[in-house]
Amino acid sequence: MKTFLPWVIIVVLLGGVYVLYSASKEKDVTLAKQADELVEMDKLRADSDELKKTAGDKQELIRLRKENEEMLTMRSELHRLRDQNKQLTAQLAAVQQKSEQAQQTQQQLSEKLANENVALRGQTEKAARDQEMQATQACIANLRQIDGAKQQWAMDNKKAATDVPTPADLASYLPNMNLIICPAGGSYSINAVNMPPTCSVPGHVLTKVPAQ
């Protein structure tokens, strides 16, 4: 019994050692597995961070592309506005040139019209003066006829210088007396023998030459 007991204790101790070894081995496996899981988690975390960074870079790239497209659009619009501004400037210059030409043409026409009006006024005034002179000369010619008839009447009828004949007295000496009228609308006065006949229109005056 005493000899068997140590072997039992040894077997029990060996069993305990085996159990402890098995437990230690299992713990090591578990720790190794946990370590592997930690490494995998770190790798996954790194991959996740890289993916996030890549996604962020992609969003940034999309934003930059969008801004670039907007910038290109703005540049194109700026070029279009500049071209349009050049066209408008050229059109404005053309309109101003046409306006200046129109003003020059209008000024030339105004000057020409003014010159023509001056010339026409001069011609009208000259025509009026000529007409007035012709009327004056015609009226003076009528006054000469009346005076000649009056002088003949005075000689034939032995009239005094102060005698005044009537139109009826001169009818035989001046058959067309009813047709003798002043072109300017004046009225005639026969007057005395020693006075020349007169017209009511100023300037229509018969100037008699004194007898020598």
XYZ file of C-alpha atoms in Angstrom:
212
model
C 0.000 0.000 0.000
C 2.790 2.337 0.877
C 4.491 1.418 -2.392
C 1.379 2.008 -4.487
C 0.512 5.365 -2.947
C 3.462 7.275 -4.387
C 2.571 6.048 -7.865
C -0.956 7.211 -7.364
C 0.286 10.599 -6.299
C 2.635 10.678 -9.286
C -0.211 9.739 -11.643
C -2.404 12.376 -10.098
C 0.352 14.951 -10.384
C 0.995 13.938 -13.987
C -2.738 14.254 -14.691
C -2.738 17.657 -13.101
C 0.318 18.636 -15.117
C -1.372 17.382 -18.290
C -4.495 19.295 -17.479
C -2.488 22.402 -16.761
C -0.485 21.865 -19.970
C -3.648 21.359 -21.968
C -5.206 24.443 -20.418
C -2.023 26.421 -21.084
C -1.900 25.140 -24.649
C -5.524 26.072 -25.245
C -4.880 29.475 -23.705
C -1.899 29.967 -26.008
C -4.030 29.029 -28.995
C -6.726 31.407 -27.835
C -4.189 34.187 -27.334
C -2.633 33.487 -30.745
C -6.080 33.556 -32.295
C -6.900 36.800 -30.520
C -3.572 38.211 -31.661
C -4.375 37.200 -35.225
C -7.796 38.761 -34.854
C -6.208 41.953 -33.536
C -3.796 42.016 -36.480
C -6.717 41.423 -38.861
C -8.715 44.144 -37.127
C -5.782 46.543 -37.442
C -5.475 45.616 -41.097
C -9.190 46.077 -41.607
C -9.014 49.403 -39.766
C -6.089 50.487 -41.980
C -7.958 49.332 -45.075
C -11.026 51.203 -43.866
C -8.965 54.343 -43.283
C -7.424 53.964 -46.735
C -10.845 53.466 -48.270
C -12.109 56.534 -46.428
C -9.110 58.479 -47.619
C -9.598 57.193 -51.159
C -13.292 58.057 -50.985
C -12.367 61.512 -49.678
C -9.823 61.950 -52.459
C -12.436 60.832 -54.970
C -14.946 63.356 -53.631
C -12.249 66.020 -53.731
C -11.415 65.012 -57.304
C -15.084 65.217 -58.258
C -15.322 68.645 -56.602
C -12.182 69.856 -58.394
C -13.496 68.547 -61.694
C -16.790 70.311 -61.122
C -15.014 73.556 -60.229
C -12.816 73.164 -63.312
C -15.881 72.668 -65.507
C -17.514 75.716 -63.919
C -14.329 77.723 -64.502
C -14.223 76.628 -68.141
C -17.879 77.599 -68.495
C -17.186 80.985 -66.913
C -14.196 81.532 -69.214
C -16.310 80.628 -72.226
C -19.038 83.008 -71.057
C -16.409 85.702 -70.437
C -15.040 85.279 -73.987
C -18.577 85.420 -75.345
C -19.321 88.598 -73.395
C -16.036 90.148 -74.561
C -16.856 89.313 -78.182
C -20.348 90.696 -77.707
C -18.892 93.832 -76.132
C -16.545 94.249 -79.105
C -19.474 93.860 -81.495
C -21.556 96.367 -79.543
C -18.622 98.785 -79.450
C -18.157 98.438 -83.205
C -21.905 98.917 -83.774
C -21.899 101.972 -81.508
C -18.935 103.430 -83.403
C -20.743 102.773 -86.693
C -23.921 104.413 -85.371
C -21.941 107.409 -84.106
C -20.210 107.706 -87.476
C -23.548 107.538 -89.287
C -24.969 110.071 -86.849
C -22.055 112.429 -87.488
C -22.449 111.933 -91.234
C -26.192 112.591 -90.906
C -25.482 115.741 -88.892
C -22.956 116.897 -91.497
C -25.447 116.141 -94.273
C -28.178 117.958 -92.371
C -25.870 120.919 -91.778
C -24.924 120.987 -95.464
C -28.601 120.788 -96.438
C -29.436 123.535 -93.945
C -26.672 125.745 -95.333
C -27.764 124.964 -98.884
C -31.375 125.680 -97.988
C -30.365 128.903 -96.250
C -28.350 129.968 -99.319
C -31.259 129.053 -101.566
C -33.623 131.012 -99.313
C -31.286 134.006 -99.441
C -31.057 133.697 -103.210
C -34.820 133.228 -103.494
C -35.419 136.169 -101.185
C -33.068 138.236 -103.293
C -34.821 137.121 -106.459
C -38.207 137.793 -104.881
C -37.137 141.218 -103.702
C -35.641 141.965 -107.122
C -38.807 140.746 -108.821
C -40.865 142.893 -106.458
C -38.632 145.898 -107.153
C -38.816 145.233 -110.902
C -42.587 144.834 -110.700
C -42.863 147.986 -108.638
C -40.636 149.844 -111.101
C -42.663 148.545 -114.029
C -45.872 149.586 -112.262
C -44.376 153.009 -111.524
C -43.236 153.445 -115.130
C -46.622 152.289 -116.452
C -48.432 154.668 -114.076
C -46.166 157.567 -115.064
C -46.882 156.750 -118.725
C -50.629 156.952 -117.940
C -50.082 160.280 -116.188
C -48.275 161.590 -119.310
C -51.244 160.587 -121.478
C -53.649 162.323 -119.133
C -51.482 165.450 -119.003
C -51.081 165.494 -122.805
C -54.850 165.242 -123.279
C -55.371 167.979 -120.680
C -52.890 170.349 -122.368
C -54.481 169.749 -125.767
C -57.939 170.394 -124.295
C -56.687 173.678 -122.761
C -55.175 174.839 -126.067
C -58.215 173.967 -128.127
C -60.627 175.540 -125.714
C -58.517 178.594 -124.749
C -58.556 177.555 -121.080
C -56.700 179.319 -118.321
C -53.873 177.724 -116.416
C -56.038 177.304 -113.344
C -58.929 175.586 -115.135
C -59.548 171.943 -114.201
C -61.019 169.657 -116.857
C -63.357 166.763 -116.095
C -62.947 163.218 -117.397
C -65.799 163.986 -119.837
C -63.835 167.008 -121.162
C -60.884 164.747 -121.947
C -62.949 161.871 -123.366
C -62.513 163.045 -126.957
C -58.777 163.517 -126.460
C -58.297 160.240 -124.598
C -60.739 157.622 -125.979
C -59.251 154.818 -123.838
C -59.371 156.819 -120.618
C -61.575 154.186 -118.931
C -58.774 151.689 -119.567
C -56.121 153.927 -118.101
C -55.685 152.599 -114.562
C -52.778 152.453 -112.143
C -51.173 148.946 -112.061
C -50.685 149.397 -108.304
C -54.370 150.210 -107.724
C -53.933 153.948 -107.266
C -56.509 156.566 -108.266
C -55.804 159.490 -110.599
C -56.449 163.197 -110.110
C -56.495 165.341 -113.304
C -55.779 168.647 -111.484
C -55.511 172.142 -113.045
C -53.933 172.811 -116.416
C -50.769 174.179 -114.850
C -50.448 171.181 -112.491
C -49.453 167.684 -113.559
C -51.954 164.903 -112.910
C -51.204 162.813 -109.807
C -51.627 159.254 -108.527
C -52.539 158.298 -104.991
C -49.704 155.743 -104.826
C -46.529 157.273 -103.326
C -43.696 157.459 -105.833
C -45.994 157.545 -108.842
C -45.132 161.140 -109.727
C -44.992 162.773 -113.118
C -42.121 165.229 -113.249
C -42.655 167.796 -115.969
C -39.651 169.305 -117.731
C -39.782 173.134 -117.522
C -40.360 174.882 -120.890
C -37.308 176.569 -122.348
